[in-house]
PDB file of C-alpha atoms and ligand atoms in Angstrom:
ATOM      1  CA  MET A   1      66.936  -9.994   4.728  1.00 30.00           C
ATOM      2  CA  SER A   2      64.650  -7.156   5.711  1.00 32.00           C
ATOM      3  CA  TYR A   3      61.916  -7.387   8.310  1.00 28.00           C
ATOM      4  CA  ARG A   4      59.314  -6.936   5.594  1.00 33.00           C
ATOM      5  CA  GLU A   5      60.590  -9.860   3.544  1.00 37.00           C
ATOM      6  CA  ASN A   6      60.746 -11.986   6.636  1.00 34.00           C
ATOM      7  CA  LYS A   7      57.046 -11.621   7.370  1.00 40.00           C
ATOM      8  CA  ALA A   8      54.002 -12.678   5.431  1.00 44.00           C
ATOM      9  CA  HIS A   9      52.620  -9.681   3.564  1.00 45.00           C
ATOM     10  CA  PRO A  10      49.062  -8.655   4.412  1.00 44.00           C
ATOM     11  CA  HIS A  11      46.633  -9.632   1.633  1.00 43.00           C
ATOM     12  CA  ALA A  12      45.910  -6.025   0.672  1.00 42.00           C
ATOM     13  CA  GLU A  13      49.594  -5.512  -0.103  1.00 43.00           C
ATOM     14  CA  ARG A  14      49.975  -8.686  -2.054  1.00 54.00           C
ATOM     15  CA  GLY A  15      47.944  -7.776  -5.132  1.00 67.00           C
ATOM     16  CA  ASN A  16      47.695 -10.814  -7.361  1.00 76.00           C
ATOM     17  CA  ASP A  17      50.289 -12.688  -5.351  1.00 82.00           C
ATOM     18  CA  LEU A  18      53.021 -12.763  -7.978  1.00 88.00           C
ATOM     19  CA  TYR A  19      55.945 -14.692  -6.566  1.00 91.00           C
ATOM     20  CA  GLU A  20      58.019 -16.495  -9.179  1.00 93.00           C
ATOM     21  CA  THR A  21      58.920 -20.135  -8.714  1.00 95.00           C
ATOM     22  CA  PRO A  22      62.657 -20.832  -8.637  1.00 94.00           C
ATOM     23  CA  GLY A  23      63.608 -22.926 -11.688  1.00 94.00           C
ATOM     24  CA  VAL A  24      65.295 -25.492  -9.450  1.00 95.00           C
ATOM     25  CA  ALA A  25      61.939 -26.386  -7.888  1.00 96.00           C
ATOM     26  CA  VAL A  26      60.516 -27.291 -11.303  1.00 97.00           C
ATOM     27  CA  ARG A  27      63.620 -29.194 -12.398  1.00 97.00           C
ATOM     28  CA  ALA A  28      63.462 -31.253  -9.209  1.00 97.00           C
ATOM     29  CA  LEU A  29      59.808 -32.082  -9.949  1.00 98.00           C
ATOM     30  CA  LEU A  30      60.654 -33.074 -13.524  1.00 97.00           C
ATOM     31  CA  ALA A  31      63.301 -35.452 -12.224  1.00 96.00           C
ATOM     32  CA  THR A  32      60.784 -37.115  -9.913  1.00 96.00           C
ATOM     33  CA  GLU A  33      57.373 -37.179 -11.588  1.00 97.00           C
ATOM     34  CA  TRP A  34      56.279 -38.354 -15.021  1.00 97.00           C
ATOM     35  CA  LEU A  35      54.500 -35.504 -16.824  1.00 98.00           C
ATOM     36  CA  PRO A  36      52.418 -35.764 -19.992  1.00 97.00           C
ATOM     37  CA  GLN A  37      53.400 -33.941 -23.163  1.00 97.00           C
ATOM     38  CA  ARG A  38      50.775 -31.196 -22.876  1.00 98.00           C
ATOM     39  CA  ILE A  39      50.492 -29.237 -19.654  1.00 98.00           C
ATOM     40  CA  TRP A  40      48.407 -26.273 -18.475  1.00 98.00           C
ATOM     41  CA  GLU A  41      49.967 -23.567 -16.279  1.00 98.00           C
ATOM     42  CA  PRO A  42      46.849 -21.596 -15.207  1.00 98.00           C
ATOM     43  CA  ALA A  43      48.643 -18.958 -13.098  1.00 97.00           C
ATOM     44  CA  CYS A  44      51.717 -18.574 -15.295  1.00 97.00           C
ATOM     45  CA  GLY A  45      52.956 -15.150 -14.158  1.00 96.00           C
ATOM     46  CA  PRO A  46      55.925 -14.148 -16.328  1.00 95.00           C
ATOM     47  CA  GLY A  47      56.574 -17.837 -17.056  1.00 96.00           C
ATOM     48  CA  ALA A  48      59.014 -19.284 -14.525  1.00 95.00           C
ATOM     49  CA  ILE A  49      57.384 -22.736 -14.575  1.00 97.00           C
ATOM     50  CA  VAL A  50      56.488 -22.535 -18.280  1.00 97.00           C
ATOM     51  CA  ARG A  51      60.132 -21.930 -19.198  1.00 96.00           C
ATOM     52  CA  GLU A  52      61.323 -25.032 -17.376  1.00 97.00           C
ATOM     53  CA  LEU A  53      58.593 -27.281 -18.744  1.00 98.00           C
ATOM     54  CA  CYS A  54      59.221 -26.119 -22.303  1.00 97.00           C
ATOM     55  CA  ALA A  55      62.954 -26.597 -21.890  1.00 97.00           C
ATOM     56  CA  ALA A  56      62.211 -30.189 -20.906  1.00 97.00           C
ATOM     57  CA  GLY A  57      60.279 -30.669 -24.170  1.00 97.00           C
ATOM     58  CA  HIS A  58      56.691 -30.213 -22.966  1.00 98.00           C
ATOM     59  CA  GLU A  59      54.037 -28.159 -24.707  1.00 97.00           C
ATOM     60  CA  VAL A  60      52.531 -25.678 -22.292  1.00 97.00           C
ATOM     61  CA  VAL A  61      49.275 -23.741 -22.324  1.00 97.00           C
ATOM     62  CA  PRO A  62      50.028 -20.677 -20.175  1.00 97.00           C
ATOM     63  CA  THR A  63      47.148 -18.586 -18.782  1.00 97.00           C
ATOM     64  CA  ASP A  64      46.878 -16.081 -15.949  1.00 97.00           C
ATOM     65  CA  LEU A  65      44.471 -13.472 -14.633  1.00 96.00           C
ATOM     66  CA  VAL A  66      47.046 -10.840 -15.594  1.00 95.00           C
ATOM     67  CA  SER A  67      49.470 -10.540 -18.468  1.00 95.00           C
ATOM     68  CA  TYR A  68      53.083 -10.302 -17.278  1.00 94.00           C
ATOM     69  CA  GLY A  69      54.563 -11.010 -20.700  1.00 93.00           C
ATOM     70  CA  CYS A  70      54.860 -14.780 -20.464  1.00 95.00           C
ATOM     71  CA  PRO A  71      55.724 -16.001 -23.989  1.00 93.00           C
ATOM     72  CA  GLY A  72      52.737 -17.761 -25.548  1.00 93.00           C
ATOM     73  CA  GLN A  73      50.234 -16.716 -22.856  1.00 94.00           C
ATOM     74  CA  VAL A  74      46.922 -17.707 -24.337  1.00 82.00           C
ATOM     75  CA  ALA A  75      44.724 -15.152 -22.584  1.00 79.00           C
ATOM     76  CA  GLU A  76      43.956 -13.285 -19.401  1.00 87.00           C
ATOM     77  CA  MET A  77      41.705 -15.758 -17.592  1.00 95.00           C
ATOM     78  CA  ASP A  78      40.358 -16.036 -14.097  1.00 97.00           C
ATOM     79  CA  PHE A  79      41.102 -19.684 -13.395  1.00 98.00           C
ATOM     80  CA  LEU A  80      38.579 -19.793 -10.581  1.00 98.00           C
ATOM     81  CA  LYS A  81      35.753 -18.953 -12.986  1.00 98.00           C
ATOM     82  CA  LEU A  82      36.574 -21.570 -15.630  1.00 97.00           C
ATOM     83  CA  HIS A  83      34.425 -24.626 -16.293  1.00 97.00           C
ATOM     84  CA  GLY A  84      36.764 -26.688 -18.433  1.00 96.00           C
ATOM     85  CA  ALA A  85      40.399 -27.309 -19.306  1.00 97.00           C
ATOM     86  CA  PRO A  86      41.969 -26.263 -22.630  1.00 95.00           C
ATOM     87  CA  PHE A  87      41.543 -28.842 -25.383  1.00 94.00           C
ATOM     88  CA  GLY A  88      43.780 -31.874 -25.069  1.00 94.00           C
ATOM     89  CA  VAL A  89      45.135 -30.993 -21.629  1.00 97.00           C
ATOM     90  CA  ASP A  90      44.761 -33.285 -18.657  1.00 95.00           C
ATOM     91  CA  CYS A  91      47.542 -32.076 -16.386  1.00 98.00           C
ATOM     92  CA  ILE A  92      48.075 -28.842 -14.453  1.00 98.00           C
ATOM     93  CA  VAL A  93      51.400 -27.734 -13.031  1.00 98.00           C
ATOM     94  CA  THR A  94      51.373 -24.474 -11.135  1.00 98.00           C
ATOM     95  CA  ASN A  95      52.350 -22.430  -8.145  1.00 97.00           C
ATOM     96  CA  PRO A  96      49.035 -20.752  -7.308  1.00 97.00           C
ATOM     97  CA  PRO A  97      48.372 -17.413  -5.618  1.00 96.00           C
ATOM     98  CA  TYR A  98      48.700 -18.279  -1.944  1.00 90.00           C
ATOM     99  CA  LYS A  99      45.652 -16.369  -0.821  1.00 93.00           C
ATOM    100  CA  HIS A 100      43.569 -18.612  -3.129  1.00 95.00           C
ATOM    101  CA  ALA A 101      45.581 -21.819  -2.682  1.00 95.00           C
ATOM    102  CA  ARG A 102      42.675 -23.932  -1.544  1.00 95.00           C
ATOM    103  CA  ALA A 103      40.260 -22.612  -4.174  1.00 96.00           C
ATOM    104  CA  PHE A 104      42.906 -23.188  -6.860  1.00 97.00           C
ATOM    105  CA  ALA A 105      43.544 -26.751  -5.713  1.00 97.00           C
ATOM    106  CA  GLU A 106      39.814 -27.522  -5.633  1.00 96.00           C
ATOM    107  CA  LYS A 107      39.248 -26.045  -9.085  1.00 97.00           C
ATOM    108  CA  ALA A 108      42.340 -27.778 -10.509  1.00 98.00           C
ATOM    109  CA  VAL A 109      41.316 -31.272  -9.371  1.00 97.00           C
ATOM    110  CA  GLU A 110      37.830 -30.608 -10.713  1.00 96.00           C
ATOM    111  CA  LEU A 111      39.169 -29.641 -14.157  1.00 98.00           C
ATOM    112  CA  CYS A 112      42.115 -32.018 -14.630  1.00 98.00           C
ATOM    113  CA  PRO A 113      42.840 -35.630 -13.639  1.00 98.00           C
ATOM    114  CA  ARG A 114      46.478 -34.838 -12.789  1.00 98.00           C
ATOM    115  CA  VAL A 115      47.500 -31.786 -10.784  1.00 98.00           C
ATOM    116  CA  MET A 116      50.894 -30.761  -9.430  1.00 98.00           C
ATOM    117  CA  MET A 117      50.999 -27.710  -7.216  1.00 98.00           C
ATOM    118  CA  LEU A 118      53.811 -26.066  -5.354  1.00 98.00           C
ATOM    119  CA  LEU A 119      52.275 -25.268  -1.983  1.00 97.00           C
ATOM    120  CA  ARG A 120      53.353 -24.480   1.514  1.00 95.00           C
ATOM    121  CA  LEU A 121      53.908 -27.719   3.399  1.00 96.00           C
ATOM    122  CA  ALA A 122      51.444 -26.376   5.973  1.00 95.00           C
ATOM    123  CA  PHE A 123      48.718 -26.898   3.361  1.00 95.00           C
ATOM    124  CA  TYR A 124      48.783 -30.538   4.467  1.00 94.00           C
ATOM    125  CA  GLU A 125      47.432 -29.702   7.903  1.00 91.00           C
ATOM    126  CA  GLY A 126      44.030 -28.386   8.847  1.00 78.00           C
ATOM    127  CA  ILE A 127      40.677 -30.100   8.999  1.00 74.00           C
ATOM    128  CA  THR A 128      38.861 -27.856   6.524  1.00 76.00           C
ATOM    129  CA  ARG A 129      40.827 -29.199   3.552  1.00 71.00           C
ATOM    130  CA  GLY A 130      39.598 -32.757   4.142  1.00 75.00           C
ATOM    131  CA  SER A 131      37.914 -33.108   0.772  1.00 80.00           C
ATOM    132  CA  LEU A 132      41.177 -32.313  -1.003  1.00 91.00           C
ATOM    133  CA  LEU A 133      43.528 -34.202   1.251  1.00 92.00           C
ATOM    134  CA  ASP A 134      41.573 -37.215   2.455  1.00 89.00           C
ATOM    135  CA  THR A 135      39.748 -38.570  -0.600  1.00 85.00           C
ATOM    136  CA  GLY A 136      42.640 -40.822  -1.633  1.00 89.00           C
ATOM    137  CA  THR A 137      43.493 -38.954  -4.835  1.00 95.00           C
ATOM    138  CA  LEU A 138      46.325 -36.972  -3.281  1.00 96.00           C
ATOM    139  CA  ALA A 139      48.921 -39.470  -4.495  1.00 97.00           C
ATOM    140  CA  ARG A 140      52.190 -37.908  -3.402  1.00 97.00           C
ATOM    141  CA  VAL A 141      53.666 -34.995  -1.468  1.00 97.00           C
ATOM    142  CA  HIS A 142      57.294 -34.202  -2.280  1.00 98.00           C
ATOM    143  CA  VAL A 143      58.782 -32.092   0.486  1.00 97.00           C
ATOM    144  CA  PHE A 144      61.946 -30.124  -0.222  1.00 96.00           C
ATOM    145  CA  ARG A 145      64.717 -31.317   2.089  1.00 94.00           C
ATOM    146  CA  LYS A 146      66.223 -27.863   2.107  1.00 93.00           C
ATOM    147  CA  ARG A 147      64.234 -24.620   2.034  1.00 92.00           C
ATOM    148  CA  LEU A 148      63.841 -23.222  -1.489  1.00 90.00           C
ATOM    149  CA  PRO A 149      65.451 -19.959  -2.541  1.00 86.00           C
ATOM    150  CA  MET A 150      63.084 -17.161  -1.492  1.00 73.00           C
ATOM    151  CA  MET A 151      60.193 -16.424  -3.856  1.00 76.00           C
ATOM    152  CA  HIS A 152      60.252 -12.656  -3.780  1.00 64.00           C
ATOM    153  CA  ARG A 153      57.311 -10.478  -4.584  1.00 65.00           C
ATOM    154  CA  ASP A 154      57.212  -8.984  -8.068  1.00 61.00           C
ATOM    155  CA  GLY A 155      59.565  -6.003  -8.222  1.00 60.00           C
ATOM    156  CA  TRP A 156      61.686  -7.042  -5.246  1.00 59.00           C
ATOM    157  CA  GLU A 157      65.242  -5.870  -5.823  1.00 66.00           C
ATOM    158  CA  GLY A 158      66.718  -6.574  -2.433  1.00 64.00           C
ATOM    159  CA  PRO A 159      69.090  -9.382  -1.559  1.00 62.00           C
ATOM    160  CA  LYS A 160      68.258 -12.950  -2.483  1.00 64.00           C
ATOM    161  CA  ALA A 161      67.695 -15.211   0.497  1.00 59.00           C
ATOM    162  CA  THR A 162      66.463 -18.619   1.497  1.00 67.00           C
ATOM    163  CA  SER A 163      62.753 -18.983   2.137  1.00 73.00           C
ATOM    164  CA  MET A 164      61.534 -19.058   5.724  1.00 82.00           C
ATOM    165  CA  THR A 165      58.733 -21.357   4.619  1.00 90.00           C
ATOM    166  CA  ALA A 166      58.748 -25.075   3.852  1.00 94.00           C
ATOM    167  CA  PHE A 167      57.324 -25.922   0.417  1.00 96.00           C
ATOM    168  CA  ALA A 168      56.293 -29.163  -1.237  1.00 97.00           C
ATOM    169  CA  TRP A 169      54.918 -30.384  -4.554  1.00 98.00           C
ATOM    170  CA  PHE A 170      51.435 -31.811  -4.018  1.00 98.00           C
ATOM    171  CA  VAL A 171      50.453 -34.341  -6.687  1.00 98.00           C
ATOM    172  CA  TRP A 172      46.814 -35.281  -7.209  1.00 98.00           C
ATOM    173  CA  ASP A 173      45.965 -38.137  -9.520  1.00 97.00           C
ATOM    174  CA  ARG A 174      42.328 -39.082 -10.089  1.00 96.00           C
ATOM    175  CA  SER A 175      43.274 -42.704 -10.727  1.00 96.00           C
ATOM    176  CA  HIS A 176      45.120 -42.994  -7.409  1.00 95.00           C
ATOM    177  CA  ARG A 177      43.413 -44.735  -4.524  1.00 90.00           C
ATOM    178  CA  GLY A 178      44.778 -45.088  -1.054  1.00 90.00           C
ATOM    179  CA  PRO A 179      47.215 -43.373   1.214  1.00 94.00           C
ATOM    180  CA  THR A 180      49.383 -40.436   0.204  1.00 95.00           C
ATOM    181  CA  THR A 181      53.078 -41.174  -0.218  1.00 96.00           C
ATOM    182  CA  LEU A 182      55.343 -38.674   1.455  1.00 96.00           C
ATOM    183  CA  GLY A 183      58.762 -38.216  -0.151  1.00 96.00           C
ATOM    184  CA  ARG A 184      61.739 -35.881   0.084  1.00 96.00           C
ATOM    185  CA  LEU A 185      63.154 -33.893  -2.787  1.00 95.00           C
ATOM    186  CA  SER A 186      66.437 -32.046  -3.335  1.00 92.00           C
ATOM    187  CA  TRP A 187      66.655 -28.962  -5.508  1.00 92.00           C
ATOM    188  CA  GLU A 188      70.374 -28.331  -4.970  1.00 89.00           C
ATOM    189  CA  ASP A 189      71.345 -30.836  -7.694  1.00 86.00           C
ATOM    190  CA  PHE A 190      69.658 -28.681 -10.354  1.00 86.00           C
ATOM    191  CA  VAL A 191      71.139 -25.253  -9.783  1.00 85.00           C
ATOM    192  CA  ASP A 192      73.374 -25.023 -12.837  1.00 67.00           C
ATOM    193  CA  VAL A 193      70.959 -25.825 -15.646  1.00 62.00           C
ATOM    194  CA  GLU A 194      69.371 -22.574 -16.820  1.00 63.00           C
ATOM    195  CA  PRO A 195      66.986 -23.056 -19.772  1.00 60.00           C
ATOM    196  CA  GLU A 196      67.221 -20.873 -22.847  1.00 58.00           C
ATOM    197  CA  PRO A 197      64.079 -18.712 -22.948  1.00 55.00           C
ATOM    198  CA  GLN A 198      64.147 -18.016 -26.701  1.00 46.00           C
ATOM    199  CA  SER A 199      63.564 -21.556 -28.014  1.00 47.00           C
ATOM    200  CA  LEU A 200      60.323 -22.505 -26.333  1.00 50.00           C
ATOM    201  CA  PRO A 201      58.039 -25.012 -28.063  1.00 51.00           C
ATOM    202  CA  MET A 202      54.711 -23.511 -26.990  1.00 55.00           C
ATOM    203  CA  ALA A 203      51.449 -25.360 -27.341  1.00 57.00           C
ATOM    204  CA  ALA A 204      49.146 -24.244 -30.110  1.00 48.00           C
ATOM    205  CA  GLU A 205      45.931 -22.635 -28.894  1.00 45.00           C
TER     206      GLU A 205
HETATM  207  C1  SAM B   1      52.617 -17.211  -6.759  1.00 86.51           C
HETATM  208  S1  SAM B   1      52.436 -16.465  -8.381  1.00 86.51           S
HETATM  209  C2  SAM B   1      53.118 -17.766  -9.354  1.00 86.51           C
HETATM  210  C3  SAM B   1      53.426 -17.409 -10.777  1.00 86.51           C
HETATM  211  C4  SAM B   1      53.922 -18.593 -11.604  1.00 86.51           C
HETATM  212  N1  SAM B   1      52.981 -19.702 -11.512  1.00 86.51           N
HETATM  213  C5  SAM B   1      55.258 -19.058 -11.107  1.00 86.51           C
HETATM  214  O1  SAM B   1      55.276 -20.156 -10.553  1.00 86.51           O
HETATM  215  O2  SAM B   1      56.270 -18.366 -11.242  1.00 86.51           O
HETATM  216  C6  SAM B   1      50.658 -16.552  -8.597  1.00 86.51           C
HETATM  217  C7  SAM B   1      50.099 -16.125  -9.936  1.00 86.51           C
HETATM  218  O3  SAM B   1      48.691 -16.328  -9.885  1.00 86.51           O
HETATM  219  C8  SAM B   1      48.058 -15.339 -10.687  1.00 86.51           C
HETATM  220  N2  SAM B   1      46.646 -15.275 -10.286  1.00 86.51           N
HETATM  221  C9  SAM B   1      46.107 -14.695  -9.182  1.00 86.51           C
HETATM  222  N3  SAM B   1      44.781 -14.884  -9.162  1.00 86.51           N
HETATM  223  C10 SAM B   1      44.462 -15.593 -10.285  1.00 86.51           C
HETATM  224  C11 SAM B   1      43.243 -16.102 -10.847  1.00 86.51           C
HETATM  225  N4  SAM B   1      42.067 -15.930 -10.213  1.00 86.51           N
HETATM  226  N5  SAM B   1      43.293 -16.764 -12.039  1.00 86.51           N
HETATM  227  C12 SAM B   1      44.477 -16.959 -12.682  1.00 86.51           C
HETATM  228  N6  SAM B   1      45.661 -16.505 -12.190  1.00 86.51           N
HETATM  229  C13 SAM B   1      45.653 -15.832 -11.017  1.00 86.51           C
HETATM  230  C14 SAM B   1      48.868 -14.086 -10.392  1.00 86.51           C
HETATM  231  O4  SAM B   1      48.646 -13.113 -11.391  1.00 86.51           O
HETATM  232  C15 SAM B   1      50.283 -14.672 -10.353  1.00 86.51           C
HETATM  233  O5  SAM B   1      50.860 -14.635 -11.626  1.00 86.51           O
END
């Protein structure tokens, strides 16, 4: 692992923050959480999460600020400027751009009653996120027991490595009241199941 990959990249270098989610992280979520049929991925990138959700039989509405060739991407949309969810969608699953993680989480819980976001575990600390973390609608946090495979920046062709950062799925549910349940999740059980990208049941616009 190079020094550069080992460190956080300065914001100016990070562009739109395209780091693709390892499929195993999504498969582990699918094995743990119930997800509705129709799901919105509002920062879809090339489609790492979309692929897994479709392979599990979900219909996905993929959008992103940029077009990276995700099959079925509905449009180039700035999620942070939207005022409503796509028709018939009440659940978001995404791995947001890290530099806008808080803004994405705030917008997502405003637009959808159920939100699942892959975030750094450190998102759970800090007093300024009180409105997101302390209102009682953060139902569950699933922490990966073992560090995920590294999410490399777009274009990275160096060696694959394990992430230096702890990640977790944060699950907000508007109908939840009370304390957040903290659980542990394994991704290692899901390494061998690669979905077929060509047979994706995409959601209609
Ligand atoms: C960490 S990557 C994750 C990509 C994909 N969700 C995945 O899990 O593989 C963040 C994505 O957020 C997108 N993005 C950045 N700012 C955005 C915005 N304001 N609205 C929508 N998408 C945005 C980037 O283009 C990039 O595709």
